Short mmCIF file of C-alpha atoms and ligand atoms in Angstrom, two decimals:
data_model
loop_
_atom_site.label_atom_id
_atom_site.label_comp_id
_atom_site.label_asym_id
_atom_site.label_seq_id
_atom_site.Cartn_x
_atom_site.Cartn_y
_atom_site.Cartn_z
CA MET W 271 -1.04 38.93 -43.05
CA LYS W 272 -3.06 38.64 -40.35
CA ARG W 273 -2.60 35.32 -40.40
CA ALA W 274 0.77 35.75 -39.29
CA PHE W 275 -0.26 38.30 -36.12
CA VAL W 276 -2.75 35.59 -35.32
CA LEU W 277 0.38 32.68 -35.18
CA LEU W 278 2.63 35.93 -33.26
CA VAL W 279 -0.02 35.65 -30.68
CA VAL W 280 -0.31 32.10 -30.66
CA LEU W 281 3.66 31.74 -29.98
CA LEU W 282 3.54 34.25 -27.36
CA ALA W 283 0.73 32.87 -25.37
CA SER W 284 2.45 29.30 -25.50
CA ALA W 285 5.85 30.74 -24.42
CA SER W 286 3.83 32.72 -21.58
CA ILE W 287 2.82 29.19 -20.59
CA ALA W 288 6.16 27.70 -20.65
CA HIS W 289 7.42 30.73 -18.44
CA ALA W 290 4.26 30.88 -16.47
CA ALA W 291 4.47 33.50 -13.62
CA PRO W 292 3.96 31.84 -10.33
CA ARG W 293 0.41 33.86 -10.11
CA ASP W 294 -0.76 31.53 -12.64
CA TRP W 295 -0.34 28.44 -10.91
CA ILE W 296 -2.13 30.18 -7.37
CA ALA W 297 -5.87 29.02 -7.32
CA TYR W 298 -6.82 30.71 -3.66
CA LYS W 299 -4.44 33.38 -1.63
CA GLN W 300 -7.68 35.10 0.31
CA PRO W 301 -6.64 35.53 4.38
CA VAL W 302 -10.43 33.03 4.93
CA ILE W 303 -11.20 30.15 3.15
CA ALA W 304 -13.70 27.55 4.06
CA PHE W 305 -13.95 24.17 3.09
CA THR W 306 -17.67 22.91 3.57
CA HIS W 307 -18.73 19.41 3.46
CA ALA W 308 -15.73 17.82 3.15
CA THR W 309 -14.74 14.39 4.09
CA ILE W 310 -11.01 14.31 6.43
CA VAL W 311 -8.67 12.03 6.89
CA ASP W 312 -6.73 13.96 9.60
CA GLY W 313 -3.04 12.41 9.45
CA THR W 314 -3.29 10.76 13.01
CA GLY W 315 -5.07 7.60 11.44
CA ALA W 316 -8.64 8.04 12.79
CA VAL W 317 -11.15 7.13 10.92
CA PRO W 318 -12.63 9.79 8.25
CA LYS W 319 -15.06 12.09 9.44
CA HIS W 320 -17.52 13.24 6.95
CA ASP W 321 -19.57 16.69 6.27
CA GLN W 322 -16.91 18.85 8.15
CA THR W 323 -16.32 22.49 7.79
CA LEU W 324 -12.84 23.31 8.02
CA VAL W 325 -11.62 26.83 8.03
CA ILE W 326 -8.37 28.34 7.16
CA ASP W 327 -7.32 31.84 8.29
CA LYS W 328 -4.51 33.79 7.50
CA GLY W 329 -2.20 30.31 7.09
CA ARG W 330 -3.96 28.35 9.40
CA VAL W 331 -6.32 25.87 10.42
CA ALA W 332 -9.18 28.19 12.54
CA GLU W 333 -12.14 25.92 12.39
CA LEU W 334 -12.18 22.28 12.13
CA GLY W 335 -15.36 20.55 12.88
CA PRO W 336 -19.27 19.64 11.72
CA ALA W 337 -21.13 21.40 9.14
CA GLY W 338 -24.18 21.79 11.34
CA SER W 339 -22.05 22.94 14.04
CA THR W 340 -19.04 25.29 12.56
CA ARG W 341 -19.41 28.67 11.71
CA VAL W 342 -18.43 29.55 8.29
CA PRO W 343 -16.89 33.43 9.15
CA ALA W 344 -18.81 36.63 7.07
CA GLY W 345 -16.70 37.24 4.09
CA ALA W 346 -14.85 34.20 3.66
CA THR W 347 -14.01 32.33 0.55
CA VAL W 348 -16.64 29.47 0.05
CA ILE W 349 -14.87 26.20 -1.58
CA ASP W 350 -18.12 23.69 -1.65
CA ALA W 351 -15.93 20.26 -1.26
CA ARG W 352 -18.79 17.69 -1.03
CA GLY W 353 -17.56 14.80 -2.95
CA LYS W 354 -14.19 15.43 -1.69
CA THR W 355 -11.40 14.27 0.79
CA LEU W 356 -9.41 16.52 2.89
CA LEU W 357 -5.69 15.18 3.67
CA PRO W 358 -2.85 16.98 5.69
CA GLY W 359 0.41 17.55 3.47
CA PHE W 360 2.55 15.38 2.58
CA VAL W 361 5.81 14.93 5.08
CA MET W 362 7.90 12.87 2.66
CA MET W 363 11.23 11.53 3.04
CA HIS W 364 13.26 10.44 0.03
CA GLU W 365 13.19 12.97 -2.05
CA HIS W 366 15.93 14.31 -4.22
CA LEU W 367 16.41 17.42 -5.95
CA PHE W 368 18.38 15.62 -9.07
CA TYR W 369 17.02 12.86 -11.31
CA THR W 370 19.00 9.87 -12.58
CA THR W 371 18.69 7.77 -15.25
CA ARG W 372 20.68 5.06 -16.52
CA LEU W 373 23.84 6.16 -19.00
CA ARG W 374 27.70 5.66 -19.17
CA PRO W 375 26.35 4.09 -16.79
CA TYR W 376 24.25 6.85 -14.03
CA TYR W 377 22.99 9.95 -15.36
CA ILE W 378 22.56 12.33 -12.56
CA THR W 379 21.76 15.84 -12.91
CA ALA W 380 20.44 18.29 -10.21
CA MET W 381 16.38 19.55 -11.04
CA PRO W 382 16.61 22.88 -8.77
CA TYR W 383 13.54 24.18 -10.63
CA SER W 384 11.00 21.63 -11.72
CA PHE W 385 11.49 19.44 -8.50
CA PRO W 386 10.17 21.55 -5.73
CA LEU W 387 6.79 22.69 -8.11
CA LEU W 388 6.29 19.24 -8.86
CA TYR W 389 6.77 18.08 -5.29
CA LEU W 390 4.12 20.93 -3.99
CA ALA W 391 1.73 19.90 -6.96
CA GLY W 392 2.41 16.47 -5.93
CA GLY W 393 0.60 16.83 -2.40
CA GLU W 394 4.21 17.44 -0.46
CA THR W 395 4.27 20.23 1.59
CA MET W 396 7.60 19.11 3.43
CA ILE W 397 10.38 17.35 2.02
CA ARG W 398 13.85 15.72 3.07
CA THR W 399 16.46 15.64 0.58
CA THR W 400 17.87 12.29 1.50
CA GLY W 401 21.53 11.92 -0.05
CA SER W 402 22.60 15.55 -1.99
CA VAL W 403 24.89 15.13 -5.19
CA ALA W 404 25.07 19.17 -5.03
CA PRO W 405 24.35 20.05 -1.38
CA TYR W 406 24.36 23.80 -2.28
CA VAL W 407 21.57 23.77 -4.98
CA ASP W 408 19.38 21.84 -1.75
CA ILE W 409 20.53 24.72 0.87
CA ASN W 410 19.61 27.55 -1.54
CA VAL W 411 16.30 26.31 -2.97
CA ARG W 412 15.56 25.60 0.88
CA ASP W 413 16.60 28.94 1.41
CA ASP W 414 14.51 30.96 -1.47
CA ILE W 415 11.47 29.04 -0.51
CA ASN W 416 11.89 30.09 2.74
CA ALA W 417 12.47 33.44 1.55
CA GLY W 418 9.39 33.36 -0.18
CA LYS W 419 11.00 33.93 -3.32
CA ARG W 420 9.91 30.28 -4.66
CA ILE W 421 7.28 28.24 -4.32
CA GLY W 422 7.65 24.66 -3.08
CA PRO W 423 7.80 22.45 -0.04
CA ASP W 424 9.70 23.11 3.23
CA ILE W 425 13.04 21.51 2.85
CA ASP W 426 15.15 19.76 5.76
CA VAL W 427 18.34 19.67 3.32
CA THR W 428 20.87 16.25 3.76
CA GLY W 429 24.27 16.68 3.04
CA PRO W 430 25.94 15.11 0.56
CA TYR W 431 25.91 10.88 0.64
CA LEU W 432 28.19 9.82 3.23
CA ASN W 433 30.43 6.89 1.20
CA GLY W 434 33.44 5.18 1.10
CA PRO W 435 35.34 4.36 -2.06
CA GLY W 436 33.43 1.79 -4.14
CA GLY W 437 30.37 4.04 -5.16
CA PHE W 438 28.48 3.54 -8.20
CA THR W 439 28.90 6.76 -8.99
CA GLU W 440 30.97 9.68 -8.87
CA ASP W 441 29.03 12.14 -7.09
CA LEU W 442 29.00 10.53 -3.66
CA ALA W 443 31.98 11.15 -0.76
CA ARG W 444 34.88 9.10 -1.19
CA LEU W 445 35.50 9.32 3.12
CA THR W 446 38.90 7.61 4.06
CA ASP W 447 38.54 6.87 7.91
CA PRO W 448 36.34 7.50 10.57
CA ALA W 449 38.35 11.88 11.05
CA ASP W 450 37.14 12.11 7.41
CA ALA W 451 33.33 11.52 8.15
CA SER W 452 33.50 13.81 11.46
CA ARG W 453 35.60 16.51 9.26
CA THR W 454 32.59 16.39 6.34
CA VAL W 455 29.47 16.53 8.63
CA ASN W 456 31.02 19.60 10.53
CA TYR W 457 31.95 21.60 7.41
CA TRP W 458 28.08 20.17 5.82
CA ALA W 459 26.50 21.09 8.96
CA GLU W 460 28.01 24.84 9.50
CA GLN W 461 27.04 25.43 5.52
CA GLY W 462 23.13 24.77 6.78
CA VAL W 463 22.34 20.96 5.81
CA THR W 464 19.86 19.86 8.76
CA SER W 465 20.77 16.18 8.11
CA PHE W 466 22.70 13.68 6.79
CA LYS W 467 22.63 10.26 5.11
CA ALA W 468 25.18 7.32 4.88
CA TYR W 469 25.47 5.16 2.07
CA GLN W 470 25.96 1.61 0.74
CA GLN W 471 30.11 1.29 1.21
CA ILE W 472 31.09 3.00 4.54
CA THR W 473 32.52 1.21 7.52
CA ARG W 474 31.09 1.27 10.97
CA ALA W 475 34.01 3.53 12.63
CA GLU W 476 33.22 6.09 10.02
CA LEU W 477 29.26 5.36 10.23
CA LYS W 478 30.08 5.87 13.90
CA ALA W 479 31.64 9.38 13.83
CA ALA W 480 29.07 10.54 12.00
CA ILE W 481 26.05 9.91 13.68
CA ASP W 482 28.50 11.41 16.60
CA ALA W 483 29.33 14.40 14.34
CA ALA W 484 25.90 14.79 13.29
CA HIS W 485 23.94 14.00 16.64
CA ALA W 486 26.28 16.84 18.06
CA HIS W 487 25.16 19.55 15.50
CA HIS W 488 21.31 17.81 16.48
CA ASP W 489 20.84 16.72 13.02
CA LYS W 490 19.37 13.22 12.45
CA VAL W 491 21.36 10.67 10.23
CA THR W 492 19.89 8.19 7.89
CA GLY W 493 21.18 5.56 5.76
CA HIS W 494 20.90 3.60 2.57
CA LEU W 495 23.07 0.75 3.85
CA CYS W 496 24.87 -2.43 2.49
CA SER W 497 28.36 -2.89 4.20
CA VAL W 498 27.13 -2.25 7.40
CA THR W 499 23.88 -4.34 8.89
CA PHE W 500 20.75 -2.67 9.93
CA ARG W 501 21.37 -4.24 13.52
CA GLU W 502 24.87 -2.86 13.49
CA ALA W 503 23.37 0.76 12.61
CA ALA W 504 20.99 0.58 15.52
CA ASP W 505 23.78 -0.32 17.74
CA LEU W 506 25.25 2.65 16.65
CA GLY W 507 22.91 4.73 16.91
CA ILE W 508 20.89 5.46 13.46
CA ASP W 509 17.80 7.30 13.91
CA ASN W 510 16.66 5.84 10.30
CA LEU W 511 17.12 3.66 7.61
CA GLU W 512 15.50 3.45 3.68
CA HIS W 513 14.01 1.95 1.95
CA GLY W 514 12.40 -0.46 4.28
CA PHE W 515 13.99 -3.91 4.55
CA PHE W 516 14.49 -4.35 0.79
CA VAL W 517 18.44 -3.04 1.22
CA ALA W 518 18.73 -4.94 4.65
CA THR W 519 22.21 -7.11 4.73
CA ASP W 520 21.43 -8.53 8.24
CA PHE W 521 20.35 -12.23 6.26
CA VAL W 522 23.21 -12.38 3.72
CA LYS W 523 25.15 -15.49 5.23
CA ASP W 524 29.05 -15.21 5.32
CA LYS W 525 28.71 -11.37 5.36
CA LYS W 526 31.95 -9.99 5.75
CA SER W 527 32.20 -6.76 8.34
CA ASP W 528 32.41 -3.33 6.71
CA GLN W 529 31.89 -5.08 2.81
CA CYS W 530 28.92 -4.64 0.71
CA PRO W 531 27.89 -8.10 0.32
CA ARG W 532 26.62 -9.71 -3.08
CA GLY W 533 23.15 -11.47 -2.53
CA GLY W 534 21.21 -8.79 -0.63
CA GLU W 535 18.23 -9.25 -2.64
CA LYS W 536 17.90 -13.59 -2.69
CA SER W 537 18.43 -13.11 1.33
CA ILE W 538 15.06 -11.15 1.69
CA ALA W 539 13.16 -13.17 -1.01
CA ALA W 540 14.01 -16.28 1.17
CA LEU W 541 13.15 -14.86 4.80
CA ASP W 542 10.81 -16.79 7.06
CA LEU W 543 9.17 -13.73 8.30
CA ASP W 544 8.32 -15.62 11.63
CA SER W 545 11.77 -16.64 12.64
CA PRO W 546 13.53 -15.41 15.37
CA PRO W 547 16.45 -13.29 13.53
CA VAL W 548 13.40 -11.25 11.95
CA GLN W 549 11.55 -11.17 14.46
CA SER W 550 14.43 -9.96 16.81
CA LEU W 551 15.57 -7.39 14.49
CA ILE W 552 12.32 -5.78 14.32
CA LYS W 553 12.10 -5.70 17.95
CA LEU W 554 15.99 -4.22 18.50
CA LEU W 555 15.06 -1.04 15.76
CA VAL W 556 11.79 -0.28 17.74
CA ALA W 557 13.43 -0.76 20.85
CA ARG W 558 16.36 1.82 19.60
CA HIS W 559 13.89 3.99 17.82
CA VAL W 560 14.83 3.68 14.36
CA ALA W 561 12.58 4.80 12.11
CA LEU W 562 12.17 3.18 8.94
CA THR W 563 11.52 5.14 5.33
CA SER W 564 9.33 3.43 2.73
CA THR W 565 10.04 3.58 -1.02
CA LEU W 566 7.86 1.09 -2.56
CA GLY W 567 7.81 3.56 -5.77
CA VAL W 568 10.81 2.81 -6.57
CA PHE W 569 11.74 -0.96 -5.86
CA GLU W 570 8.35 -1.26 -8.06
CA THR W 571 10.44 -0.07 -11.26
CA PHE W 572 12.38 -3.13 -10.87
CA VAL W 573 10.05 -5.55 -10.76
CA PRO W 574 8.39 -6.91 -14.27
CA GLY W 575 4.13 -7.32 -14.43
CA ARG W 576 3.96 -3.88 -12.61
CA PRO W 577 2.34 -1.04 -14.18
CA GLU W 578 4.04 1.43 -16.10
CA THR W 579 4.55 5.31 -14.95
CA LEU W 580 1.49 7.19 -16.16
CA GLN W 581 1.78 8.62 -19.31
CA ALA W 582 0.87 12.15 -17.59
CA ALA W 583 4.27 11.62 -15.34
CA LEU W 584 6.37 10.61 -18.41
CA ASP W 585 5.29 13.53 -20.48
CA LEU W 586 6.89 15.95 -17.56
CA LEU W 587 10.15 14.07 -19.16
CA ASN W 588 12.77 15.34 -21.48
CA PRO W 589 11.78 13.20 -24.47
CA ALA W 590 15.29 11.57 -24.94
CA LEU W 591 14.85 10.58 -21.35
CA ARG W 592 11.50 9.47 -21.93
CA ASP W 593 12.70 7.37 -24.67
CA LEU W 594 15.58 6.00 -22.37
CA TYR W 595 12.65 4.86 -19.64
CA GLU W 596 10.77 3.41 -22.05
CA SER W 597 13.45 1.02 -23.59
CA THR W 598 14.55 0.32 -19.94
CA TRP W 599 11.18 -0.70 -18.81
CA LYS W 600 10.73 -2.92 -21.41
CA LYS W 601 13.76 -4.80 -20.85
CA THR W 602 12.48 -4.84 -17.20
CA GLN W 603 9.83 -6.38 -17.93
CA ALA W 604 11.79 -9.66 -20.42
CA MET W 605 14.19 -10.37 -17.44
CA PRO W 606 15.37 -14.02 -17.17
CA ALA W 607 12.21 -16.10 -15.07
CA ALA W 608 14.61 -17.09 -12.25
CA ARG W 609 15.98 -13.41 -11.56
CA ALA W 610 11.93 -12.49 -12.00
CA LYS W 611 10.83 -14.75 -9.62
CA ILE W 612 13.71 -13.54 -7.29
CA VAL W 613 13.02 -9.83 -6.99
CA LYS W 614 8.79 -10.39 -7.12
CA GLU W 615 9.44 -12.76 -3.84
CA GLU W 616 11.31 -10.30 -2.38
CA PHE W 617 9.11 -7.60 -2.71
CA ALA W 618 6.56 -9.71 -1.37
CA LYS W 619 8.80 -10.06 1.22
CA ALA W 620 9.90 -6.38 2.01
CA THR W 621 6.30 -4.67 1.68
CA ALA W 622 4.82 -7.64 4.62
CA LEU W 623 8.36 -6.46 6.84
CA GLU W 624 7.17 -2.53 6.76
CA LYS W 625 3.89 -4.03 8.14
CA ARG W 626 5.22 -5.76 10.19
CA PHE W 627 7.39 -2.96 11.74
CA VAL W 628 4.39 -1.21 12.52
CA GLU W 629 2.42 -3.57 14.09
CA ALA W 630 5.20 -4.17 16.32
CA GLY W 631 5.28 -0.23 16.76
CA GLY W 632 7.71 1.06 14.49
CA LEU W 633 8.07 4.55 12.81
CA LEU W 634 7.40 3.81 9.25
CA MET W 635 7.49 7.15 6.86
CA ALA W 636 7.36 7.05 3.33
CA GLY W 637 9.92 8.31 0.50
CA SER W 638 9.99 8.58 -3.41
CA ASP W 639 12.92 8.41 -4.26
CA PRO W 640 12.96 9.85 -7.87
CA THR W 641 15.88 7.39 -8.85
CA GLY W 642 16.23 4.14 -10.18
CA TYR W 643 16.43 3.89 -14.06
CA GLY W 644 13.91 7.18 -14.17
CA GLY W 645 10.36 6.20 -13.87
CA VAL W 646 9.84 7.83 -10.59
CA ILE W 647 8.34 11.55 -11.51
CA PRO W 648 8.15 13.90 -8.86
CA GLY W 649 4.40 15.19 -8.67
CA PHE W 650 3.45 11.76 -9.19
CA SER W 651 5.68 9.58 -7.31
CA SER W 652 3.33 10.80 -3.88
CA LYS W 653 0.37 9.27 -5.14
CA ARG W 654 1.70 5.84 -6.25
CA GLU W 655 3.41 5.72 -3.01
CA ILE W 656 0.60 6.00 -1.23
CA GLU W 657 -1.58 3.56 -3.15
CA LEU W 658 1.19 0.94 -2.72
CA LEU W 659 1.35 1.14 0.87
CA VAL W 660 -2.62 0.56 0.85
CA GLN W 661 -2.53 -1.81 -1.96
CA ALA W 662 1.01 -3.59 -1.18
CA ASP W 663 1.71 -3.13 2.56
CA GLY W 664 -1.84 -3.89 3.07
CA PHE W 665 -2.64 -0.03 5.52
CA THR W 666 -5.27 1.17 5.42
CA PHE W 667 -6.42 4.51 3.76
CA PRO W 668 -5.73 6.49 6.86
CA GLN W 669 -2.54 4.43 8.34
CA ALA W 670 -1.13 5.14 4.75
CA VAL W 671 -2.13 8.92 5.16
CA LYS W 672 -0.50 8.97 8.33
CA ILE W 673 3.01 7.15 7.41
CA MET W 674 2.72 10.06 4.65
CA SER W 675 2.53 12.85 7.04
CA LEU W 676 2.37 12.57 10.70
CA ASN W 677 4.41 10.22 11.28
CA ALA W 678 7.48 11.91 9.47
CA ALA W 679 6.66 15.53 10.91
CA LYS W 680 7.04 13.47 14.45
CA PHE W 681 10.41 12.31 13.26
CA GLU W 682 11.69 16.13 12.23
CA SER W 683 9.92 17.39 15.56
CA ARG W 684 7.79 19.75 13.52
CA GLU W 685 4.30 17.66 14.88
CA LYS W 686 2.98 20.55 16.57
CA ASP W 687 3.17 22.99 13.79
CA ILE W 688 2.43 20.23 10.61
CA GLY W 689 1.71 17.08 9.93
CA SER W 690 -2.00 16.29 11.02
CA LEU W 691 -5.47 18.78 9.60
CA SER W 692 -6.00 20.24 13.63
CA VAL W 693 -6.99 23.89 14.57
CA GLY W 694 -3.50 25.81 14.94
CA LYS W 695 -1.51 23.69 12.57
CA ARG W 696 -0.63 25.35 9.27
CA ALA W 697 -2.87 24.94 6.80
CA ASP W 698 -1.30 22.42 4.34
CA ILE W 699 -3.48 20.22 2.56
CA VAL W 700 -3.87 18.19 -0.19
CA VAL W 701 -7.74 18.65 -1.88
CA ILE W 702 -9.02 15.11 -3.41
CA ASP W 703 -11.62 15.10 -5.83
CA GLY W 704 -13.28 11.44 -4.66
CA ASN W 705 -13.14 8.93 -2.16
CA PRO W 706 -10.21 6.88 -1.31
CA MET W 707 -11.35 5.41 0.97
CA LYS W 708 -13.45 3.21 -1.52
CA ASP W 709 -10.81 3.11 -3.82
CA VAL W 710 -6.91 4.72 -3.28
CA THR W 711 -6.23 5.75 -6.90
CA ALA W 712 -9.05 8.57 -6.02
CA VAL W 713 -5.65 10.20 -4.61
CA GLU W 714 -4.53 10.78 -8.51
CA HIS W 715 -7.12 13.19 -8.80
CA MET W 716 -5.54 16.14 -6.68
CA PRO W 717 -6.87 19.50 -8.33
CA LEU W 718 -5.81 21.75 -5.25
CA VAL W 719 -3.11 21.84 -2.44
CA PHE W 720 -2.26 24.08 -0.12
CA LYS W 721 0.82 25.21 1.40
CA ASP W 722 0.45 27.80 4.56
CA GLY W 723 -3.31 28.40 3.69
CA VAL W 724 -2.22 29.40 -0.03
CA GLY W 725 -3.82 26.81 -2.80
CA TYR W 726 -2.01 25.83 -5.59
CA ASP W 727 -3.53 24.22 -9.50
CA THR W 728 -1.76 21.57 -9.75
CA ALA W 729 -3.17 21.04 -13.35
CA ALA W 730 -1.34 24.55 -13.91
CA ILE W 731 2.36 23.64 -12.41
CA PHE W 732 2.14 20.16 -14.66
CA ARG W 733 0.85 22.10 -18.33
CA SER W 734 4.27 24.60 -17.33
CA MET W 735 6.39 21.37 -16.60
CA ARG W 736 5.99 19.61 -19.80
CA ALA W 737 9.32 18.32 -20.83
CA ALA W 738 10.89 20.29 -18.34
CA ILE W 739 12.23 16.76 -16.06
CA GLY W 740 16.43 16.81 -17.66
CA MET W 741 16.54 20.28 -18.18
CA ASN W 742 16.10 22.01 -15.17
ZN1 ZN J 183 17.90 7.77 -2.31
#
């Protein structure tokens, strides 16, 4: 009898963990909070500052300066940040609210519940959804977060993928002509989406119509392109291109206009980075102010010999999806040697190009892109992206943080409010245990994320999201 009662109590307790109320995820909600003796990487690319005091007052950064000369207000809740590094909240530019895996041939499902929370637990305080398969999900989640009904990042909602016929899934628009492109953009802009994304099978004329319509609504357009080259898109006035240079078809020989060619990967793998065509494309993108979004985490999953997704991340997947991921990852490791050589070479060239683009004055941003065969997991993908910006692209840690924050805040025209740690800006703060300048994998230790001055317990969020991905 007594044992049965204990068991019932345990069951009730575990049920309450599975449906933890938001207050269980909140670690700090006091109006005035002071971090003392912190190392600050402020998001501007500046060298880190040590032994700093940062004061939050009603959701804003009120003070930031050397511990010796910065006053901690009386009554402040003090967090001793010795050994911790504070970064600005990440502004991530390719963060779908859906999960995909390979199944007949693709399985795509909206994740309105788990993904916003997981992005936040990974340090992301603002996201762009960069292609929606269920735009009303993205719009409603954004509005509920803004209304304080739900916890999650600010969201720049991107409309449905603007594509022509022939896409890899039935979730994409099948535009018939330029008029259809303008109509679609106008409709979704009026429904409240705030950005657009063109996709692989769009034509130049449709892309032009979409860009003009979006710009008339003061919305920006990005693209994961294939039928249209980067050069053509830049000339048409596109604002942003996804996936760095991985998907550029500018260097495919005999590419036909408005058609997605074969051999894109091979053409990047074979590039001479110092050659005039490469130099001239970089120059054009910089001159036209076309930003690039780096999404190294998802491309890494297609390259053999790279690490498997962390177990803690895989624990968030529904078990059936975890099995699918595992089997696809194993197949990827065993791909034919000739193909392995191409994807490895493509990864090396495309990462080097991202660095050169920045050195030439280009605006590089970053995103998770939780797609492919399902190994890119929100909450962990931001950490992996920053590691790869350092380890694969060769950026310093402060440069990588800037790519993950201030660069994107500028693109979003929100740099006065978010994107760096500075007095007056919103208190969106990522807390790292350790020194990521010494070892970038320290970013994997991220116990707290603050948004609007409220501190979230990331471990509590992850605990309550076990096996949630794939369900809701
Ligand atoms: Zn995407």
